PDB file of C-alpha atoms in Angstrom:
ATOM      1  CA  UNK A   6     -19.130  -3.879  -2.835  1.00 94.00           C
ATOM      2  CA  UNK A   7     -16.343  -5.143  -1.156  1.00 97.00           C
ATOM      3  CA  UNK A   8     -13.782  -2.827   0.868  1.00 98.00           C
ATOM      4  CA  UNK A   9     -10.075  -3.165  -0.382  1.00 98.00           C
ATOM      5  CA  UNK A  10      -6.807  -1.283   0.864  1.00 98.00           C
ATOM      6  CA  UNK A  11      -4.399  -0.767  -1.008  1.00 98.00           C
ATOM      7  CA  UNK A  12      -0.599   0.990   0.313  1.00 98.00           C
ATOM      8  CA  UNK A  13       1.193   3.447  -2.590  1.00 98.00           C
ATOM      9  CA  UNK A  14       4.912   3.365  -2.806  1.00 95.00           C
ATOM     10  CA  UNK A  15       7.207   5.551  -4.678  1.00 95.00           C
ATOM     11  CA  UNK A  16      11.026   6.295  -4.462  1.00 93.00           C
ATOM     12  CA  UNK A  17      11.895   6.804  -7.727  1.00 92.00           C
ATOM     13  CA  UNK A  18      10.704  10.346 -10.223  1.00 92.00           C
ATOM     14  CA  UNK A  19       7.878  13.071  -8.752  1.00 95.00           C
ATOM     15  CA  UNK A  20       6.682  10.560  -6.206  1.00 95.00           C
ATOM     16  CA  UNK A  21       4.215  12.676  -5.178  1.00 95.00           C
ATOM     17  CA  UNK A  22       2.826  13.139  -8.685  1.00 95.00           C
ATOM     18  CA  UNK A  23       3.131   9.371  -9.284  1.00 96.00           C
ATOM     19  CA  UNK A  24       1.115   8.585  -6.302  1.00 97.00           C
ATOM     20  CA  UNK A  25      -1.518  11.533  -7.408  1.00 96.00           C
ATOM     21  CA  UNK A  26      -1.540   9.534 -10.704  1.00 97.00           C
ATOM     22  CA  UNK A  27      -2.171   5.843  -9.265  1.00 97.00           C
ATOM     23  CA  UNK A  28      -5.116   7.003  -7.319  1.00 98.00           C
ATOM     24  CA  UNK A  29      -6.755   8.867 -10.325  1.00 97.00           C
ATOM     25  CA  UNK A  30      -6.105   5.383 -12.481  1.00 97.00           C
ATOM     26  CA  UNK A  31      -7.055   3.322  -9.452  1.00 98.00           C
ATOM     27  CA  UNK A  32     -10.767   5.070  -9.171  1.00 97.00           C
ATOM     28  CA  UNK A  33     -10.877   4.604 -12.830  1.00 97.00           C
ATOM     29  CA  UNK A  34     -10.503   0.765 -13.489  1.00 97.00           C
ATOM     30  CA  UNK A  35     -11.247  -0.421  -9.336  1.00 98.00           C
ATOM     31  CA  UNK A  36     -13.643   1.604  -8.017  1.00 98.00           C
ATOM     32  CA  UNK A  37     -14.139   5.130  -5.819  1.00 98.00           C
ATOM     33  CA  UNK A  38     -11.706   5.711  -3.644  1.00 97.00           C
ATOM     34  CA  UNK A  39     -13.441   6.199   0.092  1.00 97.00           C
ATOM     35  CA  UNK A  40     -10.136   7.533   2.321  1.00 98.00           C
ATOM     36  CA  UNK A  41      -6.601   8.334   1.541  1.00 97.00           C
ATOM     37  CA  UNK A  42      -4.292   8.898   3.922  1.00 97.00           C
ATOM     38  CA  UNK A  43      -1.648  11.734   4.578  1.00 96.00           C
ATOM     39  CA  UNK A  44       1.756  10.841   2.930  1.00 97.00           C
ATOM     40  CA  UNK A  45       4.467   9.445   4.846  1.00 97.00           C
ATOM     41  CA  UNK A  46       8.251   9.272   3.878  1.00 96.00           C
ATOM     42  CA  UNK A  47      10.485   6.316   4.855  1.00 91.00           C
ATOM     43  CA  UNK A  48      13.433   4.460   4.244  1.00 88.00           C
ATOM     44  CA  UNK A  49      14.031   1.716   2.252  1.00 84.00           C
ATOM     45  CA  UNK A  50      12.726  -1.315   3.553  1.00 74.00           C
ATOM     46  CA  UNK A  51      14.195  -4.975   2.971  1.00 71.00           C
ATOM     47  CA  UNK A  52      16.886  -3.479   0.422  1.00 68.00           C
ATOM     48  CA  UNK A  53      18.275   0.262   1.999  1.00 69.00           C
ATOM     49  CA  UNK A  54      20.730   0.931  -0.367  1.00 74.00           C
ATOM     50  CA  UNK A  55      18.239   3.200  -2.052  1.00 82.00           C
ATOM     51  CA  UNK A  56      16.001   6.863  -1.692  1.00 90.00           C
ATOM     52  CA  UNK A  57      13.664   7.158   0.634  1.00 92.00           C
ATOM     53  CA  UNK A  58      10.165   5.917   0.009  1.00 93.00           C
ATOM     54  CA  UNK A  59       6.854   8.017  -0.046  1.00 96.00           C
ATOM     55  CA  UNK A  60       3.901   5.938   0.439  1.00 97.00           C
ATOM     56  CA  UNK A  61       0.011   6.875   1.429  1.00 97.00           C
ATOM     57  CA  UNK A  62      -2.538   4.396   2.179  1.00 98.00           C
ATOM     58  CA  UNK A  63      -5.758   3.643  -0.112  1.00 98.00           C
ATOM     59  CA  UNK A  64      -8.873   2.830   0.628  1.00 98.00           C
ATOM     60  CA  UNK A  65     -11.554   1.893  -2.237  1.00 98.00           C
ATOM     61  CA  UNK A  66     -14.678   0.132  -2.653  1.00 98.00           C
ATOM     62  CA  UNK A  67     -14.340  -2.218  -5.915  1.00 98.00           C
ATOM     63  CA  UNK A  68     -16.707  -4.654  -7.599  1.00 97.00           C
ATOM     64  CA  UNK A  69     -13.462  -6.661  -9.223  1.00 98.00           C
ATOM     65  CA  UNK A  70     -12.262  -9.762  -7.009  1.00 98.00           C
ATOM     66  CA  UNK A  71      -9.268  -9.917  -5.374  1.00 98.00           C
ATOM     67  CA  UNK A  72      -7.059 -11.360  -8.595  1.00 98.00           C
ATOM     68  CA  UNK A  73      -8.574  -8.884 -11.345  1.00 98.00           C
ATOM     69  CA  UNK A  74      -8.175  -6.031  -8.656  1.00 98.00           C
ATOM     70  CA  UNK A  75      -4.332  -7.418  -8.713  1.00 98.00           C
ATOM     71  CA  UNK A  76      -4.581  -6.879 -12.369  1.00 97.00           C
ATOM     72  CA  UNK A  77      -5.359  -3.335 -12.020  1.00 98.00           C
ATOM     73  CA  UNK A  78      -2.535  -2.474  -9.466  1.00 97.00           C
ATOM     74  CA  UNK A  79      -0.121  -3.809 -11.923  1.00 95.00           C
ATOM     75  CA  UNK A  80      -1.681  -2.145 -14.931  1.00 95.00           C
ATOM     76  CA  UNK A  81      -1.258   1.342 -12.513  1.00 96.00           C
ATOM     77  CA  UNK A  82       2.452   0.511 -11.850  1.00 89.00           C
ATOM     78  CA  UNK A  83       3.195  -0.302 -15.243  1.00 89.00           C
ATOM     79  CA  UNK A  84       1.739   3.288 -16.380  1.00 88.00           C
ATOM     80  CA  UNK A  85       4.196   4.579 -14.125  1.00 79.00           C
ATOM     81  CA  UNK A  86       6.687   2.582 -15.985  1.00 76.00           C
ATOM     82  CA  UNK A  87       7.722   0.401 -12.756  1.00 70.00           C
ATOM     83  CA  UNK A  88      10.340  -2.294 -13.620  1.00 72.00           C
ATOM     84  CA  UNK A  89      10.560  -4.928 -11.445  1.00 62.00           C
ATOM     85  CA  UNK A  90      14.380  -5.854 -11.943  1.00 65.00           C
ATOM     86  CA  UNK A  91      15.510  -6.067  -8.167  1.00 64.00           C
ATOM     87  CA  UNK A  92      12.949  -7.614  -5.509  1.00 64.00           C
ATOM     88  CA  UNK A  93      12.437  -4.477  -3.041  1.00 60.00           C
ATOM     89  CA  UNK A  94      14.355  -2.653  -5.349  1.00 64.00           C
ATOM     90  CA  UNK A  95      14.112   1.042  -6.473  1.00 76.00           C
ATOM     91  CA  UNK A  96      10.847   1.724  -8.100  1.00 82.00           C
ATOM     92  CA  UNK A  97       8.373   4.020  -9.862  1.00 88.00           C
ATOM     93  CA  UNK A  98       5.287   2.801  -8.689  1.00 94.00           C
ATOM     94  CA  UNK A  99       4.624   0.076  -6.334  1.00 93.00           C
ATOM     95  CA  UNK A 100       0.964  -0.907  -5.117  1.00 97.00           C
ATOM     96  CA  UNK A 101       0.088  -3.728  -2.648  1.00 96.00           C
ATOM     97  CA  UNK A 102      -3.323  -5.128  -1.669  1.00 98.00           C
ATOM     98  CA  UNK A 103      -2.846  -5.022   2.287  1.00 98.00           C
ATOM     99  CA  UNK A 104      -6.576  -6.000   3.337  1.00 98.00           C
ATOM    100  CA  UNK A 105      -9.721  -7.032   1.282  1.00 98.00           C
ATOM    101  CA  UNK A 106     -12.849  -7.297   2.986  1.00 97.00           C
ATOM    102  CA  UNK A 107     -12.032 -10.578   5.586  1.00 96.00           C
ATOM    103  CA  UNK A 108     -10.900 -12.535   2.728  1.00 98.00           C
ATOM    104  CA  UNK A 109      -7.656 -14.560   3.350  1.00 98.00           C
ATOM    105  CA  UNK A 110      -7.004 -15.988   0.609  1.00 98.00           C
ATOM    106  CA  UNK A 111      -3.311 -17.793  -0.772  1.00 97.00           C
ATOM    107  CA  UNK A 112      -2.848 -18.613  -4.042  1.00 97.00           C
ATOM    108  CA  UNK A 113       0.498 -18.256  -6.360  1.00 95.00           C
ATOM    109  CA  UNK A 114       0.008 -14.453  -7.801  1.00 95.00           C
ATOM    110  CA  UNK A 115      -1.471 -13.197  -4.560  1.00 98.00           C
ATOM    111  CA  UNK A 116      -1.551 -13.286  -0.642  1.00 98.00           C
ATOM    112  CA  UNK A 117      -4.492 -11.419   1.335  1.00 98.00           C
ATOM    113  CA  UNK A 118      -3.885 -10.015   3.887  1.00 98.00           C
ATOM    114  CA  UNK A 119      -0.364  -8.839   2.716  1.00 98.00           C
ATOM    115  CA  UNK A 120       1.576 -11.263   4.126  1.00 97.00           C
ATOM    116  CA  UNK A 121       4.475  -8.876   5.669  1.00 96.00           C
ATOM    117  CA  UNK A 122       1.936  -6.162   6.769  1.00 98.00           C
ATOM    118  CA  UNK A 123       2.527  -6.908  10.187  1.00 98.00           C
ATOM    119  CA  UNK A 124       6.318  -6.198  10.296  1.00 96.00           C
ATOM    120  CA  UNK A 125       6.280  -2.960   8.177  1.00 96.00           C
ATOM    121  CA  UNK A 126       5.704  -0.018  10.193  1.00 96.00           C
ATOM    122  CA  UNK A 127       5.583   1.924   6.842  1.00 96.00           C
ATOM    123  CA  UNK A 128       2.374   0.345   5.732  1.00 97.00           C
ATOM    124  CA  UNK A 129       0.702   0.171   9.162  1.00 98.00           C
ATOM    125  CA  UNK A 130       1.166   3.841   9.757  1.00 98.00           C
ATOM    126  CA  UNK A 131      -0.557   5.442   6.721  1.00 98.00           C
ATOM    127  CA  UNK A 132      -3.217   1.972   7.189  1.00 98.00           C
ATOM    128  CA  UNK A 133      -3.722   2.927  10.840  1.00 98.00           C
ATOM    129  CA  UNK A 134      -4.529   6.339   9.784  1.00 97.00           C
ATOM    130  CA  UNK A 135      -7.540   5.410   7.515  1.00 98.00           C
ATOM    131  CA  UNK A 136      -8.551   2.353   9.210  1.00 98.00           C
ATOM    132  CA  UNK A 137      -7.096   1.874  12.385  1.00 98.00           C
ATOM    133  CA  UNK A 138     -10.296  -0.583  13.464  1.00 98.00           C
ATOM    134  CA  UNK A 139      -9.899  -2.463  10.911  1.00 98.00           C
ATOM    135  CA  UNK A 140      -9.683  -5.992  11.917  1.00 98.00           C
ATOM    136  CA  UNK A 141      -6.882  -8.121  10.365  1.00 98.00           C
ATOM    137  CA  UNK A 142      -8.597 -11.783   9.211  1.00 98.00           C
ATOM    138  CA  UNK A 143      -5.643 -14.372  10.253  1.00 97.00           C
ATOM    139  CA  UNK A 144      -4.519 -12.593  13.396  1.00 97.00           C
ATOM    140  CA  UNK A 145      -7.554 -10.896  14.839  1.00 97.00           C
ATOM    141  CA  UNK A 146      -6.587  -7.897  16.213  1.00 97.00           C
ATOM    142  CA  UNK A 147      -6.489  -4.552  14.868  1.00 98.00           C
ATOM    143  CA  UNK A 148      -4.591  -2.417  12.777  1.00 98.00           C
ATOM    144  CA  UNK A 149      -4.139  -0.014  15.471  1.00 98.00           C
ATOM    145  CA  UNK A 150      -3.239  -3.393  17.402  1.00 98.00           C
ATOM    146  CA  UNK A 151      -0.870  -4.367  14.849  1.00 98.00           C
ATOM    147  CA  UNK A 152       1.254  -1.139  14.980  1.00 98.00           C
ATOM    148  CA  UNK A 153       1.626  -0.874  18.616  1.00 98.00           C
ATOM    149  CA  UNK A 154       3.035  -4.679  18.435  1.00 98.00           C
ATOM    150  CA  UNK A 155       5.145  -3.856  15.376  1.00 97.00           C
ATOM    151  CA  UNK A 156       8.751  -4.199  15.931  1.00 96.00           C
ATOM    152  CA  UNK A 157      10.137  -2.726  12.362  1.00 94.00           C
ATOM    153  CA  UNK A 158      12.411   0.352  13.744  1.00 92.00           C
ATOM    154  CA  UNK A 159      12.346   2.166  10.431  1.00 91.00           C
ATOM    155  CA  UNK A 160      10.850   5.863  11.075  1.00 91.00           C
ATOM    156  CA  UNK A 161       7.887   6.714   9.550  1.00 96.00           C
ATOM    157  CA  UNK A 162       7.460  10.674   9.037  1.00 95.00           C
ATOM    158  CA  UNK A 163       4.384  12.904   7.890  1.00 95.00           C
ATOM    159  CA  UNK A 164       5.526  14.335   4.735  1.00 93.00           C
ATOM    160  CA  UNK A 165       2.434  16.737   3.485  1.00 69.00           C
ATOM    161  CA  UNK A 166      -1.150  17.163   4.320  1.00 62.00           C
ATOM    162  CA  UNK A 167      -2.304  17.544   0.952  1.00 59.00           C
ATOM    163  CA  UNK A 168      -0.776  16.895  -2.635  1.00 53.00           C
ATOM    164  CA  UNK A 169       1.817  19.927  -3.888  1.00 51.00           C
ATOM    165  CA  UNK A 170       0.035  22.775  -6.264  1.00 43.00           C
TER     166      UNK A 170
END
């Protein structure tokens, strides 16, 4: 089965309990989640008029292809009652396919690899963490690679090691 990660974003309710939530939904309709990284807090990226973000990197194996495993990242952000009304906005629930497998693939719903991974220090951390090796398909270097070039300034902090009781 093929290897997909996946970065969780949340700035908007209990973000930690929304994250908790997509990964339980995620394992249910994608497949078994293999490594999850600690969480990180940053701020706003693209639109910073807004909280701070809490994200945590995914990494699953799934038997769905890349545009039904789409499907199931928006059916987990619309259980968390995401609204997409601003682009980068403020949001419940947001949950992007960074990697899959060595696919690259670019079609009109969906880019792989994530298309701005390599300028977003707040994906690359928590990534880095849980695949640091991992070799990106279009620019062939790795992760690790990719956040020692990254020039995104926005500091990325260690929020928790584990989910709050």
């Amino acid at each position: 089965m093929p290897t997909a990660y996946l970065l969780l974003g949340s700035n908007l309710g209990d973000r930690f309990a929304l994250l908790q939530e997509a990964v339980r939904h995620l394992t249910a309709v994608a497949g078994p989640i293999e490594a999850l990284s600690h969480f990180y807090e940053t701020a706003a990226w693209g639109l910073e008029d807004q909280p701070a973000f809490l994200n945590q990197a995914v990494q699953l194996r799934t038997s769905l292809p890349p545009e039904q495993l789409l499907d199931a990242c928006l059916a987990t952000e619309q259980l968390a009652g995401r609204q997409r009304l601003v682009r980068w906005g403020a949001r419940t629930l947001d949950v992007d396919i960074l990697l899959y497998d060595n696919l690259i693939l670019d079609t009109p719903r969906l880019q792989v690899p994530h298309p701005r991974l390599p300028e977003r220090r707040f994906a690359l951390v928590p990534l880095t963490e849980i695949g640091a090796e991992v070799m990106h398909p279009t620019l062939r270097c790795t992760v690790a690679e990719l956040l020692t070039a990254c020039t995104d300034a926005l500091e990325v902090h260690q929020v928790a090691e584990d989910y709050p009781t």
